[in-house]
Amino acid sequence: MNKVAFVTVASFLTQRKIQLQSAGDSQHIYYKLKSREEHLADALQNEYDVIIVGGGATGAGVSLACANRGLKSIVLESKDYASGASSKSTKLVHGGVRYMQQIFQLSEKNRMEKWELVAESLRERSNFLSMCSYLTQDFPTLIPCTNLFDLGYYYFGSLIYHCVYLYYQTGGHTFKPPRIVGKEEIQQHFKYAKCNYGVIYYDGQFNDARMVQELLVTSSLKGQNMANYVEVKGLLKNEQNKIVGVQAFDKIGQKQFQIKGKCVVNATGGWADNLRLMDDPTVSKRIVSVAGSHLTMPQKYGSRHWGYLIPKTNDGRVLYMVPWQGNMIMGTTERKLENPTHDPTVSHEEYMWLLKSFCDEFAVDASEAARDVKSKWCGVRPLVYSSNALSTKEVSRTHEIEVSKSGLISVMGGKWTIFRLMGEQTVDKVQELIGNKQKRIENLPKLVGDWTQFDHRKEIQIMMKMFDLPQSYAAYFLTTYGDRAYDVLKLIYENPENKESLHPQFPHTVGEILYQIRYEQARKPEDILFRRTRLGFLDQNAIFTVYEKVFQIMAKELKWSDKFQQQFLKENFEYIRKLEF
């Protein structure tokens, strides 16, 4: 190991406090994590190799890649981590079945681009699941067929999809080949399905907002810094017009300060053009913002284990129905936004289209299905203009890394599945820019919750016995935090008040919320309700039950004044009102 790598690993080991406790054959590691205030204190003292603007999937991936090259970085997020599109995905880790289908269409103009996109995504799909076993899983997806021609067509397409994965696979998680299923097996999973047969293929699934959190926690333990609610107000440049830092504003502490760095990475997703224009007002805009809407339905309409893909709705679109967290997610739409906002709402037209497409496919009562919708949300996906595209279908789905004359590195486009690759390629550009040749410390770094390589089933049994938990609660903590679950449970059980439940139908407690405030930088109730927990995506009516309690916990822990509480509630009234159906 060279000197830089040794120093990096040594620093990482001293960053965490390790206490080993024996419980049967299990060893539990308790991690010492920095608070938001400690990260900001570091920012005032350090000069960074990389300042990363944007705390979503892309920014978190760049941060981990920096740690893996021995570079010092800080992530600055103007709102909360993953508060944009990174928490509002369809929760899929996939190669893109619809892109594979488009490759074989005679009218397709960008066949090679789509092929490369599928191959790249399928390779990264295995890496993704290998990095973080506790937040991910593979799962079968059904493509329904109404005739033998469609059955052969989709089976052949799924087989090619699998063969491409096998050809480009470089290790990591393995996926099963596709297979044909009949009506009896389909009815066991989708009792309302109308189809007589179909094709099963395999893809991956994950918890998106929690993935960002685990990436950042892992990077923090490896010596990186990060702070949410810090807005970049300007770029600092030297006499040669090269970027040497940023002017930042802490929205929580209401303080302005400078952070010095050798280069700045623009990982702001749908708002990448804003930072590009801040750097150079003469550049052309490159980002096309597309809204993708989803609905959450009760599990009774779908399967606990299978997904369902409608490859072509009545108007020619693709629609997924995916089991997630005990419910079923339905999406996504694609609507071009002329003036995107950070938190767009599901339009009435999209809402009705999703319900109609669902009812066209399944033998269900439309009015009952509408009453059963538990949650709705919409995210903004950034696509990159590569030509004068006439519609969003013609805009490139690939990612692009641009380096400006002043040294601003902008990462644009891409998707969740390839976040790791985007991070590594961005750091390649960083190293070229700053003259650093440090090689990767690990080929495929594991995320913090997987560091002990625990056995899931065995660990659940240990948690149930150790903390007297129901199996569903033990599974929740393990599949949310990995082996960090012991840190959370330790805080919950150190005080009887911390055991208090927030909602009878969910495993969340006062102690878990305190952990998220202290060690995961949650600073507003929506940070907890939508991103640290996923309550807002699962059951928006439950939010109105627990919001006041979460607010009170935060007010006490963060020592909010009465005046601040009144002002905060007034500012957040409109945000909460938008959640109502």
Coordinates of C-alpha atoms in Angstrom, one line a residue:
M1 CA 0.0 0.0 0.0
N2 CA 1.4 3.4 -1.0
K3 CA 1.8 6.3 1.5
V4 CA -1.3 8.2 0.4
A5 CA -3.5 5.1 0.6
F6 CA -2.1 4.2 4.0
V7 CA -2.8 7.6 5.4
T8 CA -6.4 7.5 4.0
V9 CA -7.1 4.1 5.5
A10 CA -5.5 5.1 8.8
S11 CA -7.6 8.3 8.9
F12 CA -10.7 6.3 8.2
L13 CA -10.0 3.9 11.0
T14 CA -9.5 6.7 13.5
Q15 CA -12.7 8.4 12.4
R16 CA -14.8 5.6 13.9
K17 CA -15.1 4.3 17.4
I18 CA -15.3 0.6 17.4
Q19 CA -16.7 -1.4 20.3
L20 CA -17.1 -5.1 19.7
Q21 CA -19.9 -6.9 21.7
S22 CA -20.4 -10.6 21.5
A23 CA -23.9 -11.9 21.0
G24 CA -23.8 -15.5 19.9
D25 CA -21.7 -15.5 16.7
S26 CA -22.4 -11.8 15.9
Q27 CA -20.1 -8.8 16.4
H28 CA -21.6 -5.4 16.5
I29 CA -19.7 -2.3 15.4
Y30 CA -20.8 1.1 16.9
Y31 CA -19.8 4.0 14.6
K32 CA -18.8 7.5 15.8
L33 CA -20.5 9.8 13.3
K34 CA -19.9 13.6 13.0
S35 CA -22.8 16.0 13.5
R36 CA -23.7 18.6 11.0
E37 CA -22.0 21.3 13.1
E38 CA -18.8 19.3 13.2
H39 CA -18.8 19.0 9.4
L40 CA -19.2 22.7 9.1
A41 CA -16.4 23.4 11.6
D42 CA -14.1 21.2 9.4
A43 CA -15.2 23.3 6.3
L44 CA -13.9 26.5 7.9
Q45 CA -10.5 25.0 8.6
N46 CA -9.8 22.7 5.6
E47 CA -8.8 23.4 2.0
Y48 CA -10.4 20.7 -0.2
D49 CA -9.3 18.9 -3.3
V50 CA -12.9 18.9 -4.4
I51 CA -16.0 20.9 -3.5
I52 CA -19.1 19.0 -4.6
V53 CA -22.3 21.1 -5.1
G54 CA -25.3 18.9 -4.9
G55 CA -26.2 16.2 -2.4
G56 CA -28.2 13.7 -4.5
A57 CA -27.2 10.4 -6.1
T58 CA -24.6 12.0 -8.3
G59 CA -23.0 14.2 -5.6
A60 CA -22.9 11.3 -3.1
G61 CA -21.3 9.0 -5.7
V62 CA -18.6 11.6 -6.4
S63 CA -17.9 11.9 -2.7
L64 CA -17.4 8.2 -2.3
A65 CA -15.2 8.1 -5.4
C66 CA -13.1 10.9 -3.9
A67 CA -12.7 8.9 -0.7
N68 CA -11.6 5.9 -2.8
R69 CA -8.8 7.9 -4.4
G70 CA -7.5 9.5 -1.2
L71 CA -8.9 13.0 -2.1
K72 CA -10.5 15.3 0.4
S73 CA -13.9 16.5 -0.5
I74 CA -17.0 18.3 0.9
V75 CA -20.6 18.0 -0.3
L76 CA -22.8 21.1 -0.1
E77 CA -26.5 20.7 -0.6
S78 CA -28.8 23.8 -0.7
K79 CA -31.8 21.8 0.6
D80 CA -31.8 18.3 2.1
Y81 CA -29.9 15.3 0.8
A82 CA -31.8 13.5 -2.0
S83 CA -34.7 16.0 -1.7
G84 CA -34.9 16.2 -5.5
A85 CA -35.2 13.4 -8.0
S86 CA -32.9 11.1 -6.0
S87 CA -35.7 10.3 -3.6
K88 CA -38.5 10.2 -6.1
S89 CA -37.4 7.4 -8.5
T90 CA -39.3 4.2 -9.3
K91 CA -36.8 2.5 -6.9
L92 CA -35.4 0.3 -9.8
V93 CA -31.8 -0.7 -10.4
H94 CA -32.1 -1.7 -14.1
G95 CA -30.6 -1.8 -17.5
G96 CA -33.6 -0.3 -19.2
V97 CA -35.9 -2.9 -20.8
R98 CA -37.6 -0.2 -22.8
Y99 CA -34.3 1.0 -24.3
M100 CA -33.6 -2.6 -25.3
Q101 CA -37.0 -2.7 -27.0
Q102 CA -36.3 0.6 -28.9
I103 CA -33.0 -0.8 -30.3
F104 CA -35.0 -3.3 -32.5
Q105 CA -37.5 -0.7 -33.7
L106 CA -36.9 0.3 -37.4
S107 CA -37.6 3.9 -36.6
E108 CA -34.9 4.2 -33.9
K109 CA -32.3 6.8 -34.8
N110 CA -29.9 6.4 -31.9
R111 CA -29.6 2.6 -31.9
M112 CA -25.9 2.5 -30.8
E113 CA -26.4 5.0 -28.0
K114 CA -29.3 3.0 -26.6
W115 CA -27.2 -0.2 -26.9
E116 CA -24.3 1.4 -25.0
L117 CA -26.7 2.7 -22.4
V118 CA -28.2 -0.7 -21.7
A119 CA -24.8 -2.5 -21.6
E120 CA -23.4 0.2 -19.2
S121 CA -26.5 0.0 -17.0
L122 CA -26.5 -3.8 -16.8
R123 CA -22.9 -3.9 -15.8
E124 CA -23.4 -1.3 -13.1
R125 CA -26.6 -3.1 -11.9
S126 CA -24.5 -5.9 -10.5
N127 CA -22.0 -3.5 -8.9
F128 CA -24.9 -1.5 -7.3
L129 CA -26.4 -4.6 -5.6
S130 CA -22.9 -5.8 -4.5
M131 CA -22.1 -2.5 -2.8
C132 CA -25.1 -2.5 -0.5
S133 CA -26.9 -5.7 0.1
Y134 CA -29.2 -4.5 2.9
L135 CA -30.8 -1.7 0.8
T136 CA -31.1 -3.7 -2.4
Q137 CA -32.5 -6.9 -3.8
D138 CA -33.1 -8.5 -7.1
F139 CA -36.7 -9.3 -8.0
P140 CA -38.8 -10.9 -10.8
T141 CA -40.9 -8.7 -13.1
L142 CA -43.8 -9.9 -15.2
I143 CA -44.4 -8.8 -18.7
P144 CA -48.0 -9.8 -19.4
C145 CA -48.9 -11.3 -22.8
T146 CA -52.2 -11.7 -24.5
N147 CA -51.1 -13.8 -27.5
L148 CA -48.4 -16.2 -28.5
F149 CA -46.7 -13.7 -30.8
D150 CA -46.2 -11.3 -27.9
L151 CA -45.1 -14.1 -25.7
G152 CA -42.3 -15.1 -28.1
Y153 CA -41.4 -11.5 -28.8
Y154 CA -40.9 -10.5 -25.1
Y155 CA -39.3 -13.7 -24.1
F156 CA -36.7 -13.3 -26.9
G157 CA -36.2 -9.7 -26.0
S158 CA -35.7 -10.6 -22.3
L159 CA -33.3 -13.3 -23.2
I160 CA -31.2 -10.9 -25.2
Y161 CA -31.3 -8.5 -22.2
H162 CA -30.0 -11.3 -20.0
C163 CA -27.3 -12.3 -22.5
V164 CA -26.1 -8.7 -22.7
Y165 CA -25.8 -8.7 -18.9
L166 CA -23.8 -12.0 -19.0
Y167 CA -21.5 -10.7 -21.7
Y168 CA -20.6 -7.4 -19.9
Q169 CA -20.7 -8.7 -16.4
T170 CA -17.4 -8.2 -14.5
G171 CA -18.5 -9.8 -11.2
G172 CA -20.8 -8.8 -8.4
H173 CA -24.4 -9.8 -8.0
T174 CA -25.8 -12.5 -10.3
F175 CA -29.3 -12.5 -11.9
K176 CA -31.4 -15.4 -13.0
P177 CA -32.4 -15.9 -16.7
P178 CA -36.0 -15.1 -18.0
R179 CA -38.7 -17.7 -18.0
I180 CA -42.3 -18.1 -19.3
V181 CA -45.1 -18.4 -16.8
G182 CA -48.8 -19.4 -17.1
K183 CA -52.1 -18.1 -15.8
E184 CA -52.1 -20.2 -12.6
E185 CA -48.7 -18.8 -11.4
I186 CA -49.6 -15.3 -12.4
Q187 CA -52.9 -15.4 -10.4
Q188 CA -50.9 -16.4 -7.3
H189 CA -49.2 -13.0 -7.4
F190 CA -51.7 -10.8 -9.3
K191 CA -55.2 -11.9 -8.6
Y192 CA -56.7 -9.1 -10.6
A193 CA -54.5 -9.7 -13.7
K194 CA -56.3 -10.4 -17.0
C195 CA -53.5 -12.0 -18.9
N196 CA -53.2 -15.8 -19.5
Y197 CA -49.4 -16.0 -19.7
G198 CA -46.3 -13.8 -19.6
V199 CA -42.5 -13.5 -19.3
I200 CA -40.6 -13.1 -16.1
Y201 CA -37.2 -11.3 -16.2
Y202 CA -35.1 -10.0 -13.3
D203 CA -33.9 -6.6 -12.3
G204 CA -32.8 -4.9 -9.1
Q205 CA -34.6 -2.7 -6.5
F206 CA -33.5 -0.4 -3.8
N207 CA -34.4 2.3 -1.2
D208 CA -33.3 5.5 -3.0
A209 CA -33.2 8.2 -0.4
R210 CA -31.6 5.9 2.2
M211 CA -29.0 4.9 -0.4
V212 CA -27.9 8.5 -0.6
Q213 CA -27.7 8.6 3.2
E214 CA -25.6 5.5 3.4
L215 CA -23.2 6.7 0.7
L216 CA -22.7 10.0 2.6
V217 CA -22.2 8.2 6.0
T218 CA -19.7 5.9 4.4
S219 CA -17.8 8.8 2.9
S220 CA -17.9 10.6 6.2
L221 CA -16.4 7.7 8.0
K222 CA -13.6 7.7 5.3
G223 CA -12.8 11.4 6.1
Q224 CA -15.0 13.3 3.8
N225 CA -17.3 16.3 4.8
M226 CA -20.8 17.2 3.9
A227 CA -23.5 19.7 5.0
N228 CA -27.1 20.1 3.9
Y229 CA -29.0 23.4 3.8
V230 CA -25.8 25.2 2.6
E231 CA -26.3 27.2 -0.6
V232 CA -23.5 28.1 -3.0
K233 CA -23.9 31.9 -3.6
G234 CA -20.8 32.4 -5.8
L235 CA -17.6 30.9 -7.2
L236 CA -14.2 32.2 -6.0
K237 CA -11.7 32.7 -8.8
N238 CA -8.0 33.7 -8.9
E239 CA -6.3 36.2 -11.2
Q240 CA -6.1 33.5 -14.0
N241 CA -9.9 33.1 -13.7
K242 CA -9.6 29.6 -12.3
I243 CA -12.0 28.4 -9.6
V244 CA -10.4 28.2 -6.1
G245 CA -13.5 27.9 -3.9
V246 CA -17.1 28.9 -3.3
Q247 CA -19.0 31.5 -1.3
A248 CA -21.5 29.6 0.8
F249 CA -24.4 30.4 3.0
D250 CA -25.6 28.3 5.9
K251 CA -29.4 28.5 5.8
I252 CA -29.8 27.0 9.3
G253 CA -27.2 29.1 11.1
Q254 CA -27.8 32.1 8.8
K255 CA -24.0 32.6 8.2
Q256 CA -22.0 33.3 5.1
F257 CA -18.5 31.9 4.7
Q258 CA -15.9 30.9 2.1
I259 CA -14.7 27.3 1.4
K260 CA -11.4 26.9 -0.5
G261 CA -10.9 24.1 -2.9
K262 CA -8.8 23.1 -6.0
C263 CA -11.9 22.4 -8.1
V264 CA -15.7 22.4 -8.0
V265 CA -18.0 19.6 -9.2
N266 CA -21.5 20.6 -10.3
A267 CA -23.7 17.7 -9.3
T268 CA -27.0 19.7 -9.1
G269 CA -29.1 17.5 -11.5
G270 CA -32.0 19.5 -12.9
W271 CA -30.4 22.7 -11.8
A272 CA -26.9 22.2 -13.3
D273 CA -27.4 25.1 -15.8
N274 CA -27.7 27.5 -12.9
L275 CA -24.2 26.8 -11.7
R276 CA -22.9 26.7 -15.3
L277 CA -24.3 30.2 -15.9
M278 CA -22.9 31.4 -12.6
D279 CA -19.5 30.3 -13.8
D280 CA -20.0 31.6 -17.4
P281 CA -23.1 33.7 -18.3
T282 CA -22.5 33.0 -22.0
V283 CA -22.9 29.2 -22.0
S284 CA -26.0 27.6 -23.6
K285 CA -28.4 25.7 -21.5
R286 CA -28.0 21.9 -21.7
I287 CA -30.6 20.5 -19.3
V288 CA -34.2 19.4 -20.2
S289 CA -36.3 18.8 -17.1
V290 CA -38.8 16.0 -17.2
A291 CA -41.4 15.3 -14.5
G292 CA -42.0 11.7 -13.5
S293 CA -45.1 11.0 -11.4
H294 CA -45.9 8.0 -9.2
L295 CA -48.7 6.6 -7.1
T296 CA -48.6 4.3 -4.1
M297 CA -51.3 1.7 -3.9
P298 CA -52.1 -1.0 -1.2
Q299 CA -50.3 -4.3 -1.6
K300 CA -53.6 -6.1 -2.3
Y301 CA -53.5 -4.8 -5.9
G302 CA -50.1 -6.3 -6.6
S303 CA -47.6 -8.9 -5.5
R304 CA -45.3 -9.0 -2.5
H305 CA -42.5 -10.3 -4.6
W306 CA -43.1 -9.6 -8.3
G307 CA -43.1 -6.5 -10.3
Y308 CA -45.4 -5.9 -13.3
L309 CA -44.4 -4.1 -16.5
I310 CA -46.9 -2.9 -19.0
P311 CA -44.6 -2.5 -22.1
K312 CA -47.1 -0.5 -24.1
T313 CA -50.1 1.2 -22.6
N314 CA -53.1 2.4 -24.8
D315 CA -51.2 5.5 -25.7
G316 CA -47.9 3.8 -26.3
R317 CA -46.1 4.5 -23.0
V318 CA -44.4 2.1 -20.5
L319 CA -45.8 1.6 -17.0
Y320 CA -44.2 -0.2 -14.0
M321 CA -46.0 -1.6 -10.9
V322 CA -43.4 -2.5 -8.3
P323 CA -43.7 -4.0 -4.8
W324 CA -42.0 -1.7 -2.2
Q325 CA -42.1 -1.5 1.6
G326 CA -45.3 -3.4 1.8
N327 CA -47.1 -1.4 -0.9
M328 CA -47.2 -1.1 -4.6
I329 CA -45.6 1.8 -6.6
M330 CA -47.0 2.7 -9.9
G331 CA -45.2 4.9 -12.4
T332 CA -43.7 6.7 -14.2
T333 CA -44.9 9.4 -16.5
E334 CA -42.8 11.7 -18.6
R335 CA -43.8 15.4 -18.8
K336 CA -41.5 18.2 -20.0
L337 CA -41.3 21.1 -17.6
E338 CA -40.6 24.6 -18.9
N339 CA -40.1 26.1 -15.5
P340 CA -39.2 23.2 -13.1
T341 CA -39.6 23.6 -9.4
H342 CA -37.8 21.7 -6.7
D343 CA -41.0 19.9 -5.5
P344 CA -43.4 19.6 -8.4
T345 CA -46.8 18.1 -7.9
V346 CA -48.6 15.3 -9.8
S347 CA -50.8 16.9 -12.3
H348 CA -54.5 15.9 -12.5
E349 CA -53.9 14.6 -16.1
E350 CA -51.0 12.3 -14.9
Y351 CA -53.0 11.2 -11.9
M352 CA -56.0 10.1 -14.0
W353 CA -53.7 8.5 -16.7
L354 CA -52.0 6.4 -14.1
L355 CA -55.3 5.2 -12.6
K356 CA -56.9 4.6 -16.0
S357 CA -53.8 2.6 -17.3
F358 CA -54.0 0.5 -14.1
C359 CA -57.7 -0.2 -14.4
D360 CA -57.3 -1.0 -18.1
E361 CA -54.8 -3.7 -17.2
F362 CA -56.4 -5.2 -14.1
A363 CA -60.0 -6.3 -13.3
V364 CA -60.5 -3.7 -10.6
D365 CA -63.2 -1.1 -9.8
A366 CA -61.9 2.4 -10.9
S367 CA -63.6 4.3 -8.1
E368 CA -62.3 1.9 -5.4
A369 CA -58.8 2.1 -6.8
A370 CA -59.0 5.9 -6.7
R371 CA -60.0 5.8 -3.1
D372 CA -57.2 3.5 -2.2
V373 CA -54.3 5.7 -3.5
K374 CA -52.1 6.1 -0.4
S375 CA -49.5 8.6 -1.8
K376 CA -48.5 10.5 -4.9
W377 CA -45.2 12.2 -5.8
C378 CA -43.3 13.7 -8.7
G379 CA -39.6 14.1 -9.3
V380 CA -37.6 16.1 -11.9
R381 CA -35.3 14.0 -14.1
P382 CA -32.5 16.0 -15.8
L383 CA -31.9 15.0 -19.4
V384 CA -29.1 16.4 -21.6
Y385 CA -29.6 18.2 -24.9
S386 CA -27.3 16.7 -27.5
S387 CA -29.1 18.1 -30.5
N388 CA -32.2 19.9 -31.4
A389 CA -34.5 17.3 -30.0
L390 CA -38.2 17.7 -30.8
S391 CA -39.5 15.8 -27.8
T392 CA -38.3 14.3 -24.5
K393 CA -38.1 10.9 -26.3
E394 CA -35.4 12.2 -28.6
V395 CA -33.3 13.8 -25.8
S396 CA -30.2 11.7 -24.8
R397 CA -30.5 9.4 -21.8
T398 CA -26.8 9.2 -21.4
H399 CA -24.7 11.3 -19.0
E400 CA -22.1 13.9 -19.9
I401 CA -19.2 15.4 -18.0
E402 CA -18.2 18.9 -19.0
V403 CA -15.1 20.9 -17.9
S404 CA -15.3 24.7 -18.3
K405 CA -12.4 27.0 -18.9
S406 CA -12.3 28.0 -15.3
G407 CA -12.3 24.4 -14.1
L408 CA -16.0 23.8 -13.2
I409 CA -16.8 20.1 -13.7
S410 CA -20.5 19.6 -14.5
V411 CA -22.0 16.1 -14.4
M412 CA -25.2 16.1 -16.3
G413 CA -27.9 13.5 -17.1
G414 CA -27.5 9.8 -16.2
K415 CA -29.6 7.8 -13.9
W416 CA -29.5 6.1 -10.4
T417 CA -28.2 2.7 -11.7
I418 CA -24.9 4.2 -12.9
F419 CA -24.2 6.6 -10.1
R420 CA -21.0 4.8 -9.1
L421 CA -19.7 4.9 -12.7
M422 CA -20.6 8.6 -13.0
G423 CA -18.7 9.3 -9.7
E424 CA -15.6 7.4 -10.8
Q425 CA -15.6 9.1 -14.3
T426 CA -16.0 12.5 -12.6
V427 CA -13.1 12.0 -10.3
D428 CA -11.0 10.9 -13.3
K429 CA -11.7 14.4 -14.7
V430 CA -10.9 15.9 -11.2
Q431 CA -7.5 14.2 -11.2
E432 CA -6.6 15.4 -14.7
L433 CA -7.5 18.9 -13.6
I434 CA -5.6 19.1 -10.3
G435 CA -2.7 16.8 -11.4
N436 CA -3.4 14.0 -9.0
K437 CA -2.6 10.4 -10.1
Q438 CA -3.7 8.4 -7.0
K439 CA -5.3 5.1 -7.9
R440 CA -8.4 3.5 -6.4
I441 CA -8.0 2.0 -2.9
E442 CA -10.8 -0.5 -3.5
N443 CA -12.3 -1.6 -6.9
L444 CA -15.8 -1.8 -5.4
P445 CA -16.1 -0.2 -2.0
K446 CA -18.8 -1.6 0.3
L447 CA -21.2 0.8 2.1
V448 CA -21.0 1.2 5.8
G449 CA -23.9 -1.1 6.7
D450 CA -22.2 -4.0 4.9
W451 CA -18.7 -3.7 6.4
T452 CA -19.2 -6.7 8.8
Q453 CA -20.7 -8.9 6.0
F454 CA -23.5 -10.1 8.3
D455 CA -25.9 -12.9 7.6
H456 CA -29.3 -11.2 7.2
R457 CA -31.6 -14.0 8.5
K458 CA -29.3 -14.7 11.4
E459 CA -28.9 -11.1 12.3
I460 CA -32.7 -10.6 12.4
Q461 CA -33.0 -13.4 14.9
I462 CA -30.2 -11.9 17.1
M463 CA -31.9 -8.4 17.0
M464 CA -35.3 -10.0 17.9
K465 CA -33.7 -11.7 21.0
M466 CA -31.4 -8.8 22.0
F467 CA -34.0 -6.0 21.8
D468 CA -37.3 -8.0 22.2
L469 CA -38.4 -6.9 18.7
P470 CA -41.1 -8.3 16.4
Q471 CA -39.6 -9.9 13.3
S472 CA -41.0 -7.1 11.0
Y473 CA -39.3 -4.4 13.1
A474 CA -36.0 -6.2 13.3
A475 CA -36.1 -6.6 9.5
Y476 CA -36.9 -2.9 9.1
F477 CA -33.9 -1.7 11.1
L478 CA -31.6 -4.2 9.4
T479 CA -32.7 -3.4 5.8
T480 CA -32.6 0.4 6.5
Y481 CA -29.3 0.7 8.4
G482 CA -27.4 -2.5 7.9
D483 CA -25.2 -3.1 10.9
R484 CA -25.6 0.5 11.9
A485 CA -29.0 -0.7 13.2
Y486 CA -27.3 -1.5 16.5
D487 CA -26.4 2.2 16.8
V488 CA -30.0 3.2 16.3
L489 CA -31.4 0.5 18.6
K490 CA -28.9 1.4 21.3
L491 CA -30.2 5.0 21.3
I492 CA -33.8 3.8 21.3
Y493 CA -33.3 1.5 24.3
E494 CA -31.2 3.8 26.5
N495 CA -34.2 5.8 27.5
P496 CA -37.8 4.7 28.0
E497 CA -39.1 7.8 26.3
N498 CA -37.2 7.0 23.2
K499 CA -39.2 3.8 22.7
E500 CA -42.4 5.7 22.1
S501 CA -44.0 4.8 18.8
L502 CA -44.9 7.5 16.3
H503 CA -47.6 5.6 14.5
P504 CA -49.2 2.2 15.3
Q505 CA -48.7 0.9 11.7
F506 CA -45.0 1.8 11.4
P507 CA -41.8 0.9 13.3
H508 CA -40.6 4.4 13.8
T509 CA -39.9 5.6 17.4
V510 CA -38.7 8.8 19.1
G511 CA -35.2 7.3 19.5
E512 CA -34.9 6.7 15.7
I513 CA -35.8 10.3 15.0
L514 CA -33.2 11.5 17.5
Y515 CA -30.6 9.4 15.8
Q516 CA -31.5 10.9 12.4
I517 CA -31.3 14.5 13.8
R518 CA -27.9 13.9 15.5
Y519 CA -26.1 11.8 13.0
E520 CA -27.9 12.1 9.7
Q521 CA -28.4 15.9 9.7
A522 CA -32.2 15.9 9.6
R523 CA -33.2 19.5 10.2
K524 CA -36.8 19.8 9.1
P525 CA -39.8 17.4 9.7
E526 CA -40.0 16.6 5.9
D527 CA -36.4 15.4 6.0
I528 CA -37.5 12.7 8.4
L529 CA -40.9 12.0 7.0
F530 CA -39.8 11.7 3.4
R531 CA -36.1 10.8 3.3
R532 CA -34.8 9.4 6.6
T533 CA -38.0 7.4 6.9
R534 CA -40.1 6.9 3.8
L535 CA -43.5 7.5 5.5
G536 CA -44.5 10.3 3.1
F537 CA -44.0 8.0 0.1
L538 CA -45.9 5.1 1.7
D539 CA -48.9 6.7 3.4
Q540 CA -49.4 10.5 3.2
N541 CA -52.4 10.4 5.5
A542 CA -50.1 9.1 8.2
I543 CA -48.0 12.2 7.9
F544 CA -50.8 14.3 9.3
T545 CA -50.9 11.9 12.3
V546 CA -47.2 12.1 13.1
Y547 CA -46.1 15.6 11.9
E548 CA -46.8 17.4 15.1
K549 CA -45.0 14.8 17.2
V550 CA -41.9 14.9 14.9
F551 CA -42.0 18.7 15.0
Q552 CA -42.0 18.6 18.8
I553 CA -39.1 16.2 18.9
M554 CA -37.0 18.4 16.6
A555 CA -37.9 21.6 18.4
K556 CA -36.7 20.1 21.7
E557 CA -33.6 18.5 20.3
L558 CA -32.5 21.5 18.2
K559 CA -33.6 24.0 20.9
W560 CA -35.9 26.0 18.6
S561 CA -37.3 29.2 20.1
D562 CA -41.1 29.8 20.2
K563 CA -40.7 32.6 17.6
F564 CA -38.7 30.3 15.3
Q565 CA -41.4 27.5 15.7
Q566 CA -44.2 29.8 14.7
Q567 CA -42.3 31.1 11.7
F568 CA -41.3 27.6 10.7
L569 CA -44.9 26.3 10.8
K570 CA -46.1 29.3 8.7
E571 CA -43.5 28.6 6.1
N572 CA -44.2 24.9 5.9
F573 CA -48.0 25.2 5.8
E574 CA -48.1 25.4 2.0
Y575 CA -45.7 22.4 1.7
I576 CA -47.9 20.2 3.9
R577 CA -51.1 21.4 2.2
K578 CA -49.8 20.2 -1.2
L579 CA -49.8 16.6 0.2
E580 CA -53.6 16.5 0.6
F581 CA -55.5 14.7 -2.1

